[in-house]
Short mmCIF file of C-alpha atoms and ligand atoms in Angstrom, two decimals:
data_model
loop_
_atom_site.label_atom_id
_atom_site.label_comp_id
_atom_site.label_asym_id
_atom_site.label_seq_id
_atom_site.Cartn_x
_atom_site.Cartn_y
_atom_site.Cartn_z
CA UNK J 1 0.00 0.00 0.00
CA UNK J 2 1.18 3.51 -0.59
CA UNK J 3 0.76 6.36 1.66
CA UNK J 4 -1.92 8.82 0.22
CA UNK J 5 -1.65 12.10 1.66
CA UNK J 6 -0.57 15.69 0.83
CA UNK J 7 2.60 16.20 2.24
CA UNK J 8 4.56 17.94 -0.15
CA UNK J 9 7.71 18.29 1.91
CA UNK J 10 7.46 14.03 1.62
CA UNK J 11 6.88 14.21 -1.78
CA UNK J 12 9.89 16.34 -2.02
CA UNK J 13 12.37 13.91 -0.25
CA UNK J 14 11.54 11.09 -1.97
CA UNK J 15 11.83 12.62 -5.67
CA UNK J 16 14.79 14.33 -4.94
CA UNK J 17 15.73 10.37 -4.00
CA UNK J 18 15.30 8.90 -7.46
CA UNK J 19 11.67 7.37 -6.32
CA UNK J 20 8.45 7.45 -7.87
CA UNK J 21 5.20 8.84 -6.70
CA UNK J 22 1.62 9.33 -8.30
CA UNK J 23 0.33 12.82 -8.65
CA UNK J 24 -2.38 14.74 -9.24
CA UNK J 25 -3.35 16.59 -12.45
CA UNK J 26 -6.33 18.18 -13.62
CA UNK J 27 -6.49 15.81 -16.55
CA UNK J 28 -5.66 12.11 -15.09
CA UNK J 29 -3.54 11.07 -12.36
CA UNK J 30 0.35 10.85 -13.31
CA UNK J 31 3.17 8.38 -12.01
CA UNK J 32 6.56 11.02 -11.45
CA UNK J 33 9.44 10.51 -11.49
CA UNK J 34 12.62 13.44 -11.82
CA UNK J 35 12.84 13.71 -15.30
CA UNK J 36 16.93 14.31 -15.02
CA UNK J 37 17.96 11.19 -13.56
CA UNK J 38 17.68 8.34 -15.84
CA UNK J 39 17.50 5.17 -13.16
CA UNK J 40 13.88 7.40 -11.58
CA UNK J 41 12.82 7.29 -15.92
CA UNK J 42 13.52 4.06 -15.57
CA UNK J 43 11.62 2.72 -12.80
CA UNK J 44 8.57 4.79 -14.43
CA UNK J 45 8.86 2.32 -17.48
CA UNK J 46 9.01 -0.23 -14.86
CA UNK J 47 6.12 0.54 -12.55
CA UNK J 48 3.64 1.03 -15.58
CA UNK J 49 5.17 -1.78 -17.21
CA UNK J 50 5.31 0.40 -20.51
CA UNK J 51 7.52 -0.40 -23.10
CA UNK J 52 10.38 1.99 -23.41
CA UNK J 53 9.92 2.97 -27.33
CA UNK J 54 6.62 5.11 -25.95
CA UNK J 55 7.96 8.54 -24.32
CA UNK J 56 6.75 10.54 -21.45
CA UNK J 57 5.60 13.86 -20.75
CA UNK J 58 7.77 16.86 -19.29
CA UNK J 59 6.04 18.29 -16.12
CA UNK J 60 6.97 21.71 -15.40
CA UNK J 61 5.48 24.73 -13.87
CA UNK J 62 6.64 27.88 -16.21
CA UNK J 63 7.46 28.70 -19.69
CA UNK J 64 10.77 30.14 -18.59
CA UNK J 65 11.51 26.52 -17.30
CA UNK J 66 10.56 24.53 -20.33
CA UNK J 67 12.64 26.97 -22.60
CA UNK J 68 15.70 25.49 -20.61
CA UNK J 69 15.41 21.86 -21.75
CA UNK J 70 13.88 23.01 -25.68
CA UNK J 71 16.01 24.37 -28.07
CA UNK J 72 13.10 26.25 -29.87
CA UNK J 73 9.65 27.33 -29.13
CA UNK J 74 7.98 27.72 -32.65
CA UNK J 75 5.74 31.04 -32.63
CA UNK J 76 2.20 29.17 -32.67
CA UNK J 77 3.67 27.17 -29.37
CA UNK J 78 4.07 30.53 -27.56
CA UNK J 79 0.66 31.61 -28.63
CA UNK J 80 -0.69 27.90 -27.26
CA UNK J 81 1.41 28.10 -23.85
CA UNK J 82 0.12 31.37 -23.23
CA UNK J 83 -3.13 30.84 -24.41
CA UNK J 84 -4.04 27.35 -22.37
CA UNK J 85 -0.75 26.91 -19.54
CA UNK J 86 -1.45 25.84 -17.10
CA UNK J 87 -3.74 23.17 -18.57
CA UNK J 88 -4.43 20.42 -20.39
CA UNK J 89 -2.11 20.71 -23.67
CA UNK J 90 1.15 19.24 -24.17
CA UNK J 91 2.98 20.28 -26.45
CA UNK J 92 5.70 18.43 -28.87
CA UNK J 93 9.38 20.71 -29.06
CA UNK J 94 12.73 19.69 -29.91
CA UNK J 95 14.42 18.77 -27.02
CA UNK J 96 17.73 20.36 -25.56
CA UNK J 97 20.38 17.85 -24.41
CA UNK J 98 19.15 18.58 -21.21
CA UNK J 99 16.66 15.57 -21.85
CA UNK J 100 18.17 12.27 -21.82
CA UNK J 101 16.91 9.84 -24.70
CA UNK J 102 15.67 7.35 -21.91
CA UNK J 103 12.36 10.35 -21.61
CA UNK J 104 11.80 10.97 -25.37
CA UNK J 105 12.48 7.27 -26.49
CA UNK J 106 15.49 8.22 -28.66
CA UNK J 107 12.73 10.97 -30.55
CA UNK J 108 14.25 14.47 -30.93
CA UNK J 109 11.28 16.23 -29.95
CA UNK J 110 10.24 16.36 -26.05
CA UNK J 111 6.77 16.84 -24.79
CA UNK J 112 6.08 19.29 -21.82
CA UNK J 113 3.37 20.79 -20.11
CA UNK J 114 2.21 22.98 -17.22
CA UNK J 115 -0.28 21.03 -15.16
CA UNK J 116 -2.87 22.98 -13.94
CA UNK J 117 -3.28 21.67 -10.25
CA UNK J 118 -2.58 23.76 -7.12
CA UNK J 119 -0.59 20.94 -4.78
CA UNK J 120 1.16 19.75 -8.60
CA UNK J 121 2.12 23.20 -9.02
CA UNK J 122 3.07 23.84 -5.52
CA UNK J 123 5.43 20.53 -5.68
CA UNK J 124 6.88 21.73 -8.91
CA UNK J 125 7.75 25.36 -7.49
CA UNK J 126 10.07 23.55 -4.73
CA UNK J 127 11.88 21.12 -6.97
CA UNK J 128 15.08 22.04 -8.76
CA UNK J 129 13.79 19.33 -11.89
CA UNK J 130 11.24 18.70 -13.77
CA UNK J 131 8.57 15.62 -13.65
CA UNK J 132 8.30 12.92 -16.29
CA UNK J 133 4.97 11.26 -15.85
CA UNK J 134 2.75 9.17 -17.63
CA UNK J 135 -1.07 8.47 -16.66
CA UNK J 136 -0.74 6.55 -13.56
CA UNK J 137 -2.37 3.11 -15.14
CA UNK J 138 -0.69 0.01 -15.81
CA UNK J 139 0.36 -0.04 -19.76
CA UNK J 140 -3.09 -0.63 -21.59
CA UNK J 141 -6.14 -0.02 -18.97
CA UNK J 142 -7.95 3.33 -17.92
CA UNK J 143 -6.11 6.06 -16.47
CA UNK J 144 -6.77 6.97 -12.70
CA UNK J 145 -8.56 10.32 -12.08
CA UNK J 146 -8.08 9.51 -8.43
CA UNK J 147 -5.87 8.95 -5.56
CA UNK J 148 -7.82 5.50 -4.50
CA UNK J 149 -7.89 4.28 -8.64
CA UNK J 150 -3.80 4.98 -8.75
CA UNK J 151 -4.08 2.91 -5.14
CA UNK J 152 -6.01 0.22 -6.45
CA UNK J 153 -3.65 -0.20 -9.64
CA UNK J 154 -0.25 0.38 -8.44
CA UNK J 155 -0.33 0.74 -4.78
CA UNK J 156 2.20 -1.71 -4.37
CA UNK J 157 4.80 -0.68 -6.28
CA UNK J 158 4.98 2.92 -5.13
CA UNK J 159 5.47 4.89 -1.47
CA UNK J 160 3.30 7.91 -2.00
CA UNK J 161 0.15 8.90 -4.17
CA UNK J 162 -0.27 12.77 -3.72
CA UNK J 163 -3.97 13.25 -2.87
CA UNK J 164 -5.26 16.15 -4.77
CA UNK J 165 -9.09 14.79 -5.11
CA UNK J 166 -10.65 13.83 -8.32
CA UNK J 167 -8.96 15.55 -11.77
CA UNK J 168 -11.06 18.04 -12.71
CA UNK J 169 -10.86 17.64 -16.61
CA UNK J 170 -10.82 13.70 -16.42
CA UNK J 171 -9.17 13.25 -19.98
CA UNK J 172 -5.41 13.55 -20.52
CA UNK J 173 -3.70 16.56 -22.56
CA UNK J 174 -4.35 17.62 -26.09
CA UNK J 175 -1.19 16.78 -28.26
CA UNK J 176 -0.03 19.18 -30.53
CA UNK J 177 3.49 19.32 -32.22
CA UNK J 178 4.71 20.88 -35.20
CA UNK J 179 5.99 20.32 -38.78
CA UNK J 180 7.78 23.16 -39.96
CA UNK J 181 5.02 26.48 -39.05
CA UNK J 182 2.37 24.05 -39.13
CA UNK J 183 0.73 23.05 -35.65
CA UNK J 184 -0.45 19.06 -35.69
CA UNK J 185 -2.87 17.86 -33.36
CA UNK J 186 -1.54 14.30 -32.39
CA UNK J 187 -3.92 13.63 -29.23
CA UNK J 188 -7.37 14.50 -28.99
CA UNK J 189 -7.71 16.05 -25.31
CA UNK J 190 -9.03 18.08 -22.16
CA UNK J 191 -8.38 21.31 -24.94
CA UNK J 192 -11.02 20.56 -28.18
CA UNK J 193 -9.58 21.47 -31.56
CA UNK J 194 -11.71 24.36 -32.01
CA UNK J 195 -10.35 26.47 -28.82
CA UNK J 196 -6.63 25.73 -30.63
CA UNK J 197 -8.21 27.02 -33.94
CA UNK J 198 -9.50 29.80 -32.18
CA UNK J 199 -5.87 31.12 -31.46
CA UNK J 200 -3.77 29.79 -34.07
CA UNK J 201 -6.02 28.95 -37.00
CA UNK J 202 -6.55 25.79 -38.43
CA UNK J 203 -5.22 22.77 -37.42
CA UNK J 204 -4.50 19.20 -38.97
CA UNK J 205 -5.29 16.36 -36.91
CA UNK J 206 -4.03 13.08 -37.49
CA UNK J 207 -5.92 9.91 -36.15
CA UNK J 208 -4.32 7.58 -34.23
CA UNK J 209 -6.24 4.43 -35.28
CA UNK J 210 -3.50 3.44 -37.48
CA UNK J 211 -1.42 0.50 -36.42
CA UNK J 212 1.39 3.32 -36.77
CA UNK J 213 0.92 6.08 -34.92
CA UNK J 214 3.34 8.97 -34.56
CA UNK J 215 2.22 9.01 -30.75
CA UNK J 216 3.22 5.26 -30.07
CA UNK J 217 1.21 5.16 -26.56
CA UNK J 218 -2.12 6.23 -28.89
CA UNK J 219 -3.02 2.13 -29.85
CA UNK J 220 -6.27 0.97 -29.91
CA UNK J 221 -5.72 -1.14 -27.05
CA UNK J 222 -4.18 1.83 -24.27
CA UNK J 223 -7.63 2.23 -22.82
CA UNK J 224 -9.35 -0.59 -22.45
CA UNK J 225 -11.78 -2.35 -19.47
CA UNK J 226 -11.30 -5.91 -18.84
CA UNK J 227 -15.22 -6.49 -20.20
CA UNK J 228 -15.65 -6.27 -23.36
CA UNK J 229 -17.58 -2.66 -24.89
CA UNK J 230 -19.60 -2.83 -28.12
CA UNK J 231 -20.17 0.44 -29.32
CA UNK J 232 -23.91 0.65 -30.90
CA UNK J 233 -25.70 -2.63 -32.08
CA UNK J 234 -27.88 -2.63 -28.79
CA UNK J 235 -30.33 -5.17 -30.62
CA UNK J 236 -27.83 -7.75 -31.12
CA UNK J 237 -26.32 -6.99 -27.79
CA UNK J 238 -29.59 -7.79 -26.30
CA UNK J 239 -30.05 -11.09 -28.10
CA UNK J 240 -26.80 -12.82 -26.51
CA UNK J 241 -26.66 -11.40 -23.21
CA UNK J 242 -29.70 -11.42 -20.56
CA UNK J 243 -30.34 -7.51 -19.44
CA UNK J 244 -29.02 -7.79 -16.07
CA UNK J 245 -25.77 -8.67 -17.46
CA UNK J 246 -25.68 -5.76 -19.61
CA UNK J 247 -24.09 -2.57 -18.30
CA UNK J 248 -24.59 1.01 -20.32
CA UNK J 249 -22.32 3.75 -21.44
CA UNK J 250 -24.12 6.78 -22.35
CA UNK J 251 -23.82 10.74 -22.99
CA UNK J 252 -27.28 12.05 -21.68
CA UNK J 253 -30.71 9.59 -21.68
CA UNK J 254 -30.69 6.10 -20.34
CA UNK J 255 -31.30 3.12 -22.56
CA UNK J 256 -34.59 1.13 -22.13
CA UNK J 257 -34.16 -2.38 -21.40
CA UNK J 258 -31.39 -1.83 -19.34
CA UNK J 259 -31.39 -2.23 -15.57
CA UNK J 260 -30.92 1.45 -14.10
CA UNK J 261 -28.08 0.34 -11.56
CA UNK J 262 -26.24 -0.76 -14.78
CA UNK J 263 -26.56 2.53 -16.85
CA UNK J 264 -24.24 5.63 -16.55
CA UNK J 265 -24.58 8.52 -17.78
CA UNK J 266 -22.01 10.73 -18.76
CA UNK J 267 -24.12 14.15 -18.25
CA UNK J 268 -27.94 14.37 -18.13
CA UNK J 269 -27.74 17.66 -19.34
CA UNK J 270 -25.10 17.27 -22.61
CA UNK J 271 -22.40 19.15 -20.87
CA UNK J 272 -18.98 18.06 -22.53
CA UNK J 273 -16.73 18.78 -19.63
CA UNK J 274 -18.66 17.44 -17.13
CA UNK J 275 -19.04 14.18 -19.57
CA UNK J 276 -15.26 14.21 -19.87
CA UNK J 277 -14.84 14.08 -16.03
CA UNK J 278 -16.84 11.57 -15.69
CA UNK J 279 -15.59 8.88 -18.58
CA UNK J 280 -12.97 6.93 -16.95
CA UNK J 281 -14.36 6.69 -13.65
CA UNK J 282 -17.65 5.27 -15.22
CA UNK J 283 -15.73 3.16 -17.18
CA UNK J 284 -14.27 1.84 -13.67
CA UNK J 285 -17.80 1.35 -12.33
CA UNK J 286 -18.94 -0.15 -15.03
CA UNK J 287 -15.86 -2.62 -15.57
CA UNK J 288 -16.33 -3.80 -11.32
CA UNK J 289 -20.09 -4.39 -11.54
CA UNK J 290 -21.50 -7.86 -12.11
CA UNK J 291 -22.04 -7.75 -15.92
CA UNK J 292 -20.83 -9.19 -18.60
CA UNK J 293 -20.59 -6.77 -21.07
CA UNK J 294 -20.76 -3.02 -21.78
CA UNK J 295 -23.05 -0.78 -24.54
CA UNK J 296 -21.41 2.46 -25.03
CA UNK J 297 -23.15 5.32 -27.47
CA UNK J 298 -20.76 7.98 -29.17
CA UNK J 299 -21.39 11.57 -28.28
CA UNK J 300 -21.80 14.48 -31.12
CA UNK J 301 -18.67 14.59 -32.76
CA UNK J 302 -17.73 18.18 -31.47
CA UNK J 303 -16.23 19.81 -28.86
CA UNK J 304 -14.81 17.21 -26.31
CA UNK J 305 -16.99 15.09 -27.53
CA UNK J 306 -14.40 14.18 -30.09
CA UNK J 307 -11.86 13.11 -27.26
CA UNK J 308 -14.15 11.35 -25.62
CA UNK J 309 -15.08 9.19 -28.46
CA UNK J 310 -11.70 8.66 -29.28
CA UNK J 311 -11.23 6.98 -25.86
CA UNK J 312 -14.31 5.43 -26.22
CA UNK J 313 -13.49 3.15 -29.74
CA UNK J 314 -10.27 2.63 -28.14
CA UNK J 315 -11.82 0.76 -25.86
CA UNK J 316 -14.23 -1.22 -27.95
CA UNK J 317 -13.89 -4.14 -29.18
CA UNK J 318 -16.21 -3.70 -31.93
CA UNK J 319 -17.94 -0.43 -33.63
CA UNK J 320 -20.65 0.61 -35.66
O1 TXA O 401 -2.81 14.65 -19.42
C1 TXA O 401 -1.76 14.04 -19.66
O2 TXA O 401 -1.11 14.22 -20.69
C2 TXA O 401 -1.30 13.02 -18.62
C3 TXA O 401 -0.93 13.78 -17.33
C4 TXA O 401 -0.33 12.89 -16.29
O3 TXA O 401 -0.07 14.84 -17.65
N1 TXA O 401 -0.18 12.29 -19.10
C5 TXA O 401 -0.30 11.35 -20.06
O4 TXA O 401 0.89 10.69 -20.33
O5 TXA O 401 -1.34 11.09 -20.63
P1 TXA O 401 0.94 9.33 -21.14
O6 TXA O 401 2.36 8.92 -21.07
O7 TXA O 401 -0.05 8.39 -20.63
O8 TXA O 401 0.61 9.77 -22.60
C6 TXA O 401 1.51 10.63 -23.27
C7 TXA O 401 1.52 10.34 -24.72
C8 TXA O 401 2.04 8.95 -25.04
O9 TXA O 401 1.15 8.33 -25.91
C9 TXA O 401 3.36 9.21 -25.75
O10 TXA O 401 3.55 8.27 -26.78
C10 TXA O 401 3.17 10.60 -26.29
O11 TXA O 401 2.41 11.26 -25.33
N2 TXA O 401 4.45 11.30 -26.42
C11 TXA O 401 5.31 11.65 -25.45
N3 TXA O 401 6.41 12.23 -25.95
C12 TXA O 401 6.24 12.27 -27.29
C13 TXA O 401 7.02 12.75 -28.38
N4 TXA O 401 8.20 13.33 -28.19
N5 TXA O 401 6.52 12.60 -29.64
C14 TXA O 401 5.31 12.02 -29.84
N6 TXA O 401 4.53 11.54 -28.85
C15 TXA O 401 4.99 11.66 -27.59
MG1 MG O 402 -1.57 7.07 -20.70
#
């Protein structure tokens, strides 16, 4: 079991130690580690059991900061830090030798972001590094937006979960490198595509359903329950598997025929960010109920309603 708490001071010794801790962000939960000495990288890879060909994220808590470990900041990256640090956007720069290979998988580009969370932010100010963290999830499954889901995942393998209460976004970071002047949007995320557009014009996004994706952590598989989640063909669903051992994913009405204790909602009143904050968790609830399989309806394609279908048919097994 690891300690849960907030003691940042703790938090403090054992980083500066080379050890890893879960913290929180207001996208998911993320498993730290000091970002400047390789053997912590290392036992990040480990803990998550994550293969090290998929890099990590750069936690830091300024611009001025992440300009010391990039050697450029393209103009529409300034316009994106200022426009949505701290928050949910990472983005992709070329990284300063600063950055061992071990954190960008041998890539030249690094990704960094400013978390927006108060006791992450706090934690940051009194470190003299940066944080390398991936969602707090073992390799393939749902990412934690709480202290008790990093518990319940990796609890063994770690002293300390920093308790900062449930993520407030509940989907991880939009993804947006560059090629040449041209922003790329690699990761939908907690920031929708048409808040980037709105300050930098418009953006390409590439999908990551591919079995290639420039994002290597974006398969099909990353976010998958243990039950398996049919997206749509509620008929046939129905015809195999007795109600009661159905369970429902859905944006804002509940499905008929399904028992009400096995339904979720995402929001009763179509509110994307609320949805968002709400997906993984349900997914949780839904996965640790006694069913046998989950329905799951896409939202409007718009909005976060994109990023929340994309983690959606990644964890299908089926679609439309
Ligand atoms: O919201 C978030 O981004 C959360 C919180 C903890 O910050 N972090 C997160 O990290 O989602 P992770 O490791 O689960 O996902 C990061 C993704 C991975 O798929 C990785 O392949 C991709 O970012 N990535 C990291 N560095 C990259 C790079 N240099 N080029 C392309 N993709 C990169
Ligand atoms: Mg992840």
């Amino acid at each position: 079991m690891a300690t849960i708490g907030t003691d940042i001071l703790s938090v403090k010794k054992l980083l500066s130690a080379g050890e890893v801790v879960g913290i929180p962000t207001e996208t998911v939960y993320g498993l730290a580690g000091n970002a400047f000495n390789d053997d912590a990288v290392l036992k990040i890879f480990s803990v998550k059991n994550r293969p090290q060909f998929d890099p990590l994220i750069v936690h830091t808590d300024s611009i001025a900061h992440a300009a010391t470990f990039v050697r450029s900041f393209p103009q529409k990256a300034k316009q994106l830090a200022e426009a949505f640090w701290p928050g949910p956007l990472t983005l992709l720069l070329p990284k300063s030798d600063a950055v061992s290979d071990l954190v960008t998988s041998g890539l030249s580009t690094v990704a960094v972001r400013i978390p927006n969370h108060p006791l992450t932010l706090e934690l940051l100010a009194c470190l003299d590094f940066p944080l390398a963290a991936p969602s707090a999830n073992p390799f393939g499954y749902i990412s934690p937006t709480s202290a008790q889901h990093v518990e319940n995942q990796l609890g063994k393998k770690i002293p300390y979960i920093l308790d900062g209460g449930e993520s407030t976004v509940g989907i991880e970071s939009t993804i947006v490198g560059f090629e040449g002047e041209d922003a790329v949007v690699y990761r939908l995320g907690g920031i929708a595509v048409e808040a980037i557009e709105r300050i930098i014009g418009p953006v390409q996004t590439v999908s990551h359903s591919t079995s290639n994706p420039k994002a290597p952590g974006m398969l099909k598989s990353h976010y998958s329950p243990r039950k398996p989640l049919f997206i749509n063909h509620l008929p046939e669903i129905l015809q195999q598997y007795s109600p009661s051992k159905i369970g429902s994913l859905t944006f804002n009405h509940l499905v008929d025929s399904i028992p009400a204790e096995n339904q979720r909602v995402l929001s009763p009143t179509a509110d994307y960010p609320e949805a968002a904050k709400h997906l993984f968790a349900y997914m949780r609830q839904l996965d640790s109920l006694p069913i046998d399989v989950i329905y799951a309806e896409l939202l409007p394609d718009k909005d976060l309603g994109r990023a929340i279908n994309d983690r959606i048919r990644r964890a299908a097994v089926r679609e439309v």
